[in-house]
mmCIF file of C-alpha atoms in Angstrom:
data_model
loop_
_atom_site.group_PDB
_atom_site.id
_atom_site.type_symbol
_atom_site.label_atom_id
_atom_site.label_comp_id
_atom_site.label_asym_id
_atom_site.label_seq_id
_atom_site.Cartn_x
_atom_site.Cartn_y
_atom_site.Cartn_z
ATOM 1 C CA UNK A 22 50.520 -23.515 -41.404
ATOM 2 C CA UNK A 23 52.144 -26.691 -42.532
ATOM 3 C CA UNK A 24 55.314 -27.823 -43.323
ATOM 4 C CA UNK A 25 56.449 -29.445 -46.774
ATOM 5 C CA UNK A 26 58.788 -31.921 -46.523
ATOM 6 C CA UNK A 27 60.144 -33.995 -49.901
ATOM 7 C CA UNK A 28 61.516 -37.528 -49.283
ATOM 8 C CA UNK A 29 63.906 -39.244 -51.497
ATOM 9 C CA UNK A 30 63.711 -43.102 -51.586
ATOM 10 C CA UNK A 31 60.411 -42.707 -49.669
ATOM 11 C CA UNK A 32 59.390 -46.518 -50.809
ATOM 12 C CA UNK A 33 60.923 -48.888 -48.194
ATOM 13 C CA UNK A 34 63.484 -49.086 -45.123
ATOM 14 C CA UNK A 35 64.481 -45.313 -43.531
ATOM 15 C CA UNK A 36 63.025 -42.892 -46.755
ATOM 16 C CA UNK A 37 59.616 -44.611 -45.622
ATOM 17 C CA UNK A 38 59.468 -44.440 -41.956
ATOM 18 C CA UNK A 39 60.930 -40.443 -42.256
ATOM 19 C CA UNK A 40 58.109 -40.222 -44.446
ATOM 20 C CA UNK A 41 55.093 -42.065 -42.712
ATOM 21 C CA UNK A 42 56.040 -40.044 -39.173
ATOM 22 C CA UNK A 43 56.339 -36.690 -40.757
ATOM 23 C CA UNK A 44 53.166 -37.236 -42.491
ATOM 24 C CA UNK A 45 51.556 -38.980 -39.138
ATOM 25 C CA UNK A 46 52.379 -35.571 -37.879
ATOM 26 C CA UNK A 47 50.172 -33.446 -39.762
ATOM 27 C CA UNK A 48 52.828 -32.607 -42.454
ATOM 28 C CA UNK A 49 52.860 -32.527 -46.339
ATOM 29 C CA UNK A 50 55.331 -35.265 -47.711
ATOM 30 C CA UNK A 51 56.085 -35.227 -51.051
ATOM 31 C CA UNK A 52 58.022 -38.952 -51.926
ATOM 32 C CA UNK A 53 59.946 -39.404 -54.510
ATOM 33 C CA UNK A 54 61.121 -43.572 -55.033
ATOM 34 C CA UNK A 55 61.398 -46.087 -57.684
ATOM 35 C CA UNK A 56 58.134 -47.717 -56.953
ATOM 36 C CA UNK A 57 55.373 -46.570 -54.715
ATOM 37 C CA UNK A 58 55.194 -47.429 -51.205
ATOM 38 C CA UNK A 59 51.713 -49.342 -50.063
ATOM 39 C CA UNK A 60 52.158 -47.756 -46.551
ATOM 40 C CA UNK A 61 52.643 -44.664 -47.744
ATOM 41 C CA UNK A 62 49.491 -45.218 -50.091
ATOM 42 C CA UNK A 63 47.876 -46.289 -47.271
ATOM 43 C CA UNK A 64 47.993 -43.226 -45.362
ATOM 44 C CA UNK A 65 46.933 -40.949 -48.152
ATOM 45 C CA UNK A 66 42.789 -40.593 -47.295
ATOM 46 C CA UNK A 67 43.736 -39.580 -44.190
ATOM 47 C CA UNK A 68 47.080 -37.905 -44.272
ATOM 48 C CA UNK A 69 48.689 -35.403 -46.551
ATOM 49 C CA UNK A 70 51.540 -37.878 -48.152
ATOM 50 C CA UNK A 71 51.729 -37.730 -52.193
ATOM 51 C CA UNK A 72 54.124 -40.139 -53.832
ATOM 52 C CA UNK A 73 55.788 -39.763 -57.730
ATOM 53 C CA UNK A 74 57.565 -42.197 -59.117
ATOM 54 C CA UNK A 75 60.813 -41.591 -60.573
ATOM 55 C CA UNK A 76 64.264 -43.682 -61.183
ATOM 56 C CA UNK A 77 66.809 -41.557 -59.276
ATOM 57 C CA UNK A 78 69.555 -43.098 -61.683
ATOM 58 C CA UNK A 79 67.944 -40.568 -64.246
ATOM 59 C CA UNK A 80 66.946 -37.826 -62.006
ATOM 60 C CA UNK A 81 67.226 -35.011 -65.007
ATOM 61 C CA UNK A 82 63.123 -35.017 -65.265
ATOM 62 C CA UNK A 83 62.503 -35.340 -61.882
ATOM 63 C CA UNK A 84 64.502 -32.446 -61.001
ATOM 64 C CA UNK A 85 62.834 -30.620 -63.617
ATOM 65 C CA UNK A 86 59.339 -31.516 -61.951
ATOM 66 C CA UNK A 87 60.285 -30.905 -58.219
ATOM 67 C CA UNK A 88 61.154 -27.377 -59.163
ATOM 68 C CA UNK A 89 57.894 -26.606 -61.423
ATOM 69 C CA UNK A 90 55.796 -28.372 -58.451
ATOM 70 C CA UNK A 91 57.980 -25.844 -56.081
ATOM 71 C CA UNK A 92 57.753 -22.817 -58.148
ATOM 72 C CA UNK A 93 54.096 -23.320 -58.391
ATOM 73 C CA UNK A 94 53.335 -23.839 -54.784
ATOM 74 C CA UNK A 95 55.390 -21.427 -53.181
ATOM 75 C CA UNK A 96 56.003 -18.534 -55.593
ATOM 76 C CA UNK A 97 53.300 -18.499 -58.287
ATOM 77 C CA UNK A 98 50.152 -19.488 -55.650
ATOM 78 C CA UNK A 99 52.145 -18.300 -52.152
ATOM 79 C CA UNK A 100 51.060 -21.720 -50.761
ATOM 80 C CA UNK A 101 50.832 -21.285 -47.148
ATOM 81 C CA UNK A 102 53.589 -23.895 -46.134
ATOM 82 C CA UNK A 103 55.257 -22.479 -42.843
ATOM 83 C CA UNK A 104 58.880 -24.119 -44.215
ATOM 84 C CA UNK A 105 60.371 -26.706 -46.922
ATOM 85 C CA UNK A 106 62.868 -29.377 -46.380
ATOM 86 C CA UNK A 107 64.249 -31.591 -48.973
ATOM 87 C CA UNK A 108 65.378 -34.697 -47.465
ATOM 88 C CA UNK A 109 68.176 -37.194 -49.651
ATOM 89 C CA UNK A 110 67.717 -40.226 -48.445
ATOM 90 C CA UNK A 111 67.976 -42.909 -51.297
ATOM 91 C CA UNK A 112 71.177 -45.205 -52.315
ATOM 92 C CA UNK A 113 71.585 -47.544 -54.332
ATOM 93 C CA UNK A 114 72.724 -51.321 -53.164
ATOM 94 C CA UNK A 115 75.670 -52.670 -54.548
ATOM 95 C CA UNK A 116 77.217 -55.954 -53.773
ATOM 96 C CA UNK A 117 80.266 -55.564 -51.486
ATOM 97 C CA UNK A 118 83.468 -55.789 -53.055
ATOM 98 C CA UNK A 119 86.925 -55.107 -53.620
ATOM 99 C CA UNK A 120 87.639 -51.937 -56.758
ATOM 100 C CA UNK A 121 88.771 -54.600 -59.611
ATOM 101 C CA UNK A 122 85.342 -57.022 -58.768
ATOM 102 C CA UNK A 123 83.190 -54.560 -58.603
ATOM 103 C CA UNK A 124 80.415 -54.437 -61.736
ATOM 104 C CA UNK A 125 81.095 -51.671 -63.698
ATOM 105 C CA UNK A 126 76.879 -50.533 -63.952
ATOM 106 C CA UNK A 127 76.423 -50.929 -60.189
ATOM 107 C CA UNK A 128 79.517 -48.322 -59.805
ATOM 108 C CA UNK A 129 77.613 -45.916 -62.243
ATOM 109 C CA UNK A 130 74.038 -46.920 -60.903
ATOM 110 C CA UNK A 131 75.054 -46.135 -57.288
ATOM 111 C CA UNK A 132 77.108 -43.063 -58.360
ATOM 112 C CA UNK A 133 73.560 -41.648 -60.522
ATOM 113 C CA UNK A 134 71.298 -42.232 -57.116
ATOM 114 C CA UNK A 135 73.590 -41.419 -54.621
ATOM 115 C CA UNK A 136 75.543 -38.509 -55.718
ATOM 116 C CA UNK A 137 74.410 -37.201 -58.912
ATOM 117 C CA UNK A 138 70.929 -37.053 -58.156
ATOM 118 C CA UNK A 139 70.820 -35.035 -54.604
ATOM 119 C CA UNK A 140 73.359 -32.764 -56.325
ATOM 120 C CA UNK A 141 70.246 -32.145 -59.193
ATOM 121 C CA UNK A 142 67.596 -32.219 -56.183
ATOM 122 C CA UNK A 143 69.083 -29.848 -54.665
ATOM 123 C CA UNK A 144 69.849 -27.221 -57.876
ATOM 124 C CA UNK A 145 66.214 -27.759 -58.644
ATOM 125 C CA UNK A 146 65.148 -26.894 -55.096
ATOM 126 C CA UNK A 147 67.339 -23.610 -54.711
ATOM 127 C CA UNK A 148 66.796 -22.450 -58.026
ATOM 128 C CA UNK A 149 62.763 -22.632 -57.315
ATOM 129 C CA UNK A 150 63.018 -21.334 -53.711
ATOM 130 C CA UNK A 151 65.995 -19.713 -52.636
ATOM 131 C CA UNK A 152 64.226 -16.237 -53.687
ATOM 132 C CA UNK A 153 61.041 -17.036 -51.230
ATOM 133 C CA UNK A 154 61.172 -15.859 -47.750
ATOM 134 C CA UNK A 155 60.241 -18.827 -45.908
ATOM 135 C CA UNK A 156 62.597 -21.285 -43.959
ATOM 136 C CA UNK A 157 64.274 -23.887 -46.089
ATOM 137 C CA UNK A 158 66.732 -26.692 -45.422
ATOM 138 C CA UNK A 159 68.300 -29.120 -47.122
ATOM 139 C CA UNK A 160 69.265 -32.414 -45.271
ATOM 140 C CA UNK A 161 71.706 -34.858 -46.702
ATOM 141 C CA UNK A 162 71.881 -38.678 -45.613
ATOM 142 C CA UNK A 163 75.131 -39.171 -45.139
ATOM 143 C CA UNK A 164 76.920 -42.330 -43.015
ATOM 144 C CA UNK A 165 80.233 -42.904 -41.387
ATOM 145 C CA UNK A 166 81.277 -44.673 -44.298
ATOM 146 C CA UNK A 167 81.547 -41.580 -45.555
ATOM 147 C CA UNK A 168 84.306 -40.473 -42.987
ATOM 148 C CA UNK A 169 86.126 -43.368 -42.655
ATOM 149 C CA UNK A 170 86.681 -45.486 -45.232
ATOM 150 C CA UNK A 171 85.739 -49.061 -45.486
ATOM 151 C CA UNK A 172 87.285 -52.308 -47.732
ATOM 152 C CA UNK A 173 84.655 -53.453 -49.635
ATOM 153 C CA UNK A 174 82.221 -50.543 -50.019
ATOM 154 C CA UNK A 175 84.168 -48.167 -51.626
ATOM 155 C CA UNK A 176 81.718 -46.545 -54.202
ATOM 156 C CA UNK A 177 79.338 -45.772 -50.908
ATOM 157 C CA UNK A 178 82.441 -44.470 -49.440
ATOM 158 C CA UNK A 179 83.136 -42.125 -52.359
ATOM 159 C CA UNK A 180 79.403 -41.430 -53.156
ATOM 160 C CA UNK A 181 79.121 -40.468 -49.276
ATOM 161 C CA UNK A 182 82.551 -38.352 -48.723
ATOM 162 C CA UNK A 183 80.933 -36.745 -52.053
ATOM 163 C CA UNK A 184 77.486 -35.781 -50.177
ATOM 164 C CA UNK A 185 79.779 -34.220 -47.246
ATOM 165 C CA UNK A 186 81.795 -32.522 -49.562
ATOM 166 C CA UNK A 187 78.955 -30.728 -52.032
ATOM 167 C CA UNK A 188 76.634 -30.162 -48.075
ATOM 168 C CA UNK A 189 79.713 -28.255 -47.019
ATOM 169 C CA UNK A 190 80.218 -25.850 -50.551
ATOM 170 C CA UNK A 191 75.877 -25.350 -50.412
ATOM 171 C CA UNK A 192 76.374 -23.911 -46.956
ATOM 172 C CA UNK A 193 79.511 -21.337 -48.310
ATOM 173 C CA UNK A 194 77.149 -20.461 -50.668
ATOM 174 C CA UNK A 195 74.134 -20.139 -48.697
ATOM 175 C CA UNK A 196 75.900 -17.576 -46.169
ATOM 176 C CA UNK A 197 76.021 -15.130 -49.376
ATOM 177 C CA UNK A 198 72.098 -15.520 -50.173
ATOM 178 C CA UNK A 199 69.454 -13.422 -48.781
ATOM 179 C CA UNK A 200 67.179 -16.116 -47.832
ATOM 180 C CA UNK A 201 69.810 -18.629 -46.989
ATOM 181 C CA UNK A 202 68.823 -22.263 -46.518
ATOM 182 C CA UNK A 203 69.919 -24.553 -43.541
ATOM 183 C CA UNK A 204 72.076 -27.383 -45.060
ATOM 184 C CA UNK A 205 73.322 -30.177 -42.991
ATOM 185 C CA UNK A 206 74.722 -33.635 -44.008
ATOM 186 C CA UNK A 207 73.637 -35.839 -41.499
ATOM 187 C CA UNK A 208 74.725 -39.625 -40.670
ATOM 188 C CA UNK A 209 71.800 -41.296 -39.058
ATOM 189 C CA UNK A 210 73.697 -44.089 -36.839
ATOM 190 C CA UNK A 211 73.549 -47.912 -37.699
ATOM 191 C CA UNK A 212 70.616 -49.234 -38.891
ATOM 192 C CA UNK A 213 68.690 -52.661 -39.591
ATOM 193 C CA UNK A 214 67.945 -51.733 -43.114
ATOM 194 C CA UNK A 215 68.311 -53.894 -46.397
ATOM 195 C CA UNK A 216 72.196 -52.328 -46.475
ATOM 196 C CA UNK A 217 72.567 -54.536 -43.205
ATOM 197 C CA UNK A 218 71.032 -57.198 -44.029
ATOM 198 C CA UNK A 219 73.107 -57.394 -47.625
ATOM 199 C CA UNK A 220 76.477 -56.077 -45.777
ATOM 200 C CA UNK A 221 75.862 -59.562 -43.245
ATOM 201 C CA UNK A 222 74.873 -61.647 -45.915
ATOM 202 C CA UNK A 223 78.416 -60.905 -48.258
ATOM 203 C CA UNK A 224 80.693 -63.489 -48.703
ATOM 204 C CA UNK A 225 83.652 -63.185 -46.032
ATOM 205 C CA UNK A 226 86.404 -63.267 -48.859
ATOM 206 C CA UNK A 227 84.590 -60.490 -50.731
ATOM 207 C CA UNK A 228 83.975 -58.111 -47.839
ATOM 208 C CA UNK A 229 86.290 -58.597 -44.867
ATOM 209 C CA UNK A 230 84.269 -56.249 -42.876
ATOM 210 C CA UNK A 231 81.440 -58.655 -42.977
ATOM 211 C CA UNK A 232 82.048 -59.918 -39.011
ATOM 212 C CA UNK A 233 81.699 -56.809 -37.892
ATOM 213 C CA UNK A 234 78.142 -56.089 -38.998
ATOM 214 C CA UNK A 235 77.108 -59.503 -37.707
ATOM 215 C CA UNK A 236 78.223 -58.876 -34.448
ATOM 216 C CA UNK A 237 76.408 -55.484 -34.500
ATOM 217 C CA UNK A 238 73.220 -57.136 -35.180
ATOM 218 C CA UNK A 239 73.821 -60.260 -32.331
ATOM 219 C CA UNK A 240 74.758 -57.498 -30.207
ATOM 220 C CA UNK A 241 71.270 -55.636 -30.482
ATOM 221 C CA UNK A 242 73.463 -52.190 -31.722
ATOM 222 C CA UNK A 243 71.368 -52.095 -34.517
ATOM 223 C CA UNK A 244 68.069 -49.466 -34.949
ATOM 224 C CA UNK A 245 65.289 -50.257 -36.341
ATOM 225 C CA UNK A 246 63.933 -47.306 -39.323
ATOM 226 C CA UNK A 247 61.130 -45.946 -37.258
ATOM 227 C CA UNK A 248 63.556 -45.806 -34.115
ATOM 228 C CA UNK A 249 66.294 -43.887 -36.624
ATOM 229 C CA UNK A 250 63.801 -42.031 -38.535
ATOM 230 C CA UNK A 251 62.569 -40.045 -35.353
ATOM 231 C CA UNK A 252 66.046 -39.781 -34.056
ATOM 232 C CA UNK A 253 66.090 -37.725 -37.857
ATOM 233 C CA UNK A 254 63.091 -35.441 -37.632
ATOM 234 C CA UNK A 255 64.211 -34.618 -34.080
ATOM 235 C CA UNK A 256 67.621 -33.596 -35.180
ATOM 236 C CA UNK A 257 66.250 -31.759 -38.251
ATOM 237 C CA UNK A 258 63.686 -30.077 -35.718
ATOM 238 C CA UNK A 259 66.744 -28.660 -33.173
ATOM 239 C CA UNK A 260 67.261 -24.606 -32.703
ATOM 240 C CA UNK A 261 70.696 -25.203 -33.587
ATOM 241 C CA UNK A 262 69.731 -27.436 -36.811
ATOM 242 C CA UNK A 263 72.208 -26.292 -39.501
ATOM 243 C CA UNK A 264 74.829 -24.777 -37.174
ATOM 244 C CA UNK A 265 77.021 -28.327 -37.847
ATOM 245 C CA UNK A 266 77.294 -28.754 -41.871
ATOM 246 C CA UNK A 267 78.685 -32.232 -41.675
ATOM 247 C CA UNK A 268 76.912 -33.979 -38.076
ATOM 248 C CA UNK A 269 75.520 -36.944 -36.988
ATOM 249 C CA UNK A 270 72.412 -37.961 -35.449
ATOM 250 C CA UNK A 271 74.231 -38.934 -32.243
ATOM 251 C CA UNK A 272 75.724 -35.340 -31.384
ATOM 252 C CA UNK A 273 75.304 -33.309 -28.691
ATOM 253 C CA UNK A 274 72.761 -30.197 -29.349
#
């Protein structure tokens, strides 16, 4: 039997190359994004990858559809998928800056994608499944930032302490189900994604941090998504996946 995995921000950067290997691998990927990815599209003769569009700043309908497509598949039809994972990957980008020079609808925007809509995701995907037998798991993109704060990049900081936070009151919650699902809020190490690339390109006086990321990037510290990405799916495949609520790619198994 397969497994169903469902990929937030599945269009570009790390949501796409989790998505492209899982489905590479035999696996149904569901990915949700803003647009529609042409690799992804690319793959779908061949491989079973479906996309749906959706604006994650919004996430009410989407929500709504994730759990009819779930109830469907796995309760009304018993689809024969061995397990389900809901991955939340997608951010949004805001520029870096200080609280006080900040734009007050990238605050709310980045708030909507980051936090608001996993937190729907994931209601929608326990209220469909958490009845069904199967295994389930729920895995939560999380960073450092969200650990240790950083000047400059203080909504991510909240949004991400905020992923941690709600990962670590599913899995209380979880222990008193029947069918429990594995949660985990997982920071994938440093990667060469657009955040990099927009972190290195921010005006020194607006994000004093900016040096920093540079020199991780000159240094070659950096991974690439498709090097991160499998670092992911090997974590989320572990034994011991789920054990750690709040982990990080880089830990011990």
């Amino acid at each position: 039997m397969t497994h169903l995995y469902i990929v937030t921000g599945s269009s570009r950067g790390l949501g796409q190359a989790i998505a492209k290997q899982l489905a590479t691998a035999g696996h149904q990927v569901l990915g949700i994004a803003r647009q529609q990815s042409s690799e992804l599209a690319s793959l779908e003769v061949k491989y079973p990858v479906v996309q749906w569009k959706a604006d994650l700043a919004d996430a009410q309908d989407i929500a709504q559809q994730l759990e009819r497509f779930l109830t469907t598949k796995l309760i009304s039809t018993q689809a024969p998928f061995a397990s389900v994972t809901l991955i939340n990957n997608a951010a949004y980008l805001a520029e870096p800056a200080s609280l006080g020079a900040q734009v007050n609808v990238d605050i709310i925007r980045a708030v909507e994608v980051g936090l608001t809509a996993p937190l729907l995701l994931c209601n929608a995907f326990l209220r469909a499944i958490q009845s069904a037998s199967i295994p389930k798991s729920i895995v939560n993109i999380s960073s450092g930032l969200g650990r240790r704060a950083m000047a400059g990049s203080t909504s991510y900081c909240a949004i991400k302490a905020g992923m941690d936070h709600f990962t670590r009151a599913i899995e209380m919650e979880q222990q008193e189900m029947q069918h429990p699902a594995r949660v985990c809020s997982l920071a994938p190490g440093v990667i060469d994604t657009d955040m990099q690339i927009q972190l290195r390109s921010a005006s020194p006086e607006a994000f004093s941090s900016r040096q920093n990321f540079q020199d991780l990037k000159d240094k070659g510290m950096l991974d690439s998504p498709d090097v991160a990405a499998a670092k992911i799916i090997a974590y989320i495949a572990r034994k011991t996946f789920g054990k750690q609520v709040i982990a990080d790619v880089r830990d011990a198994e």
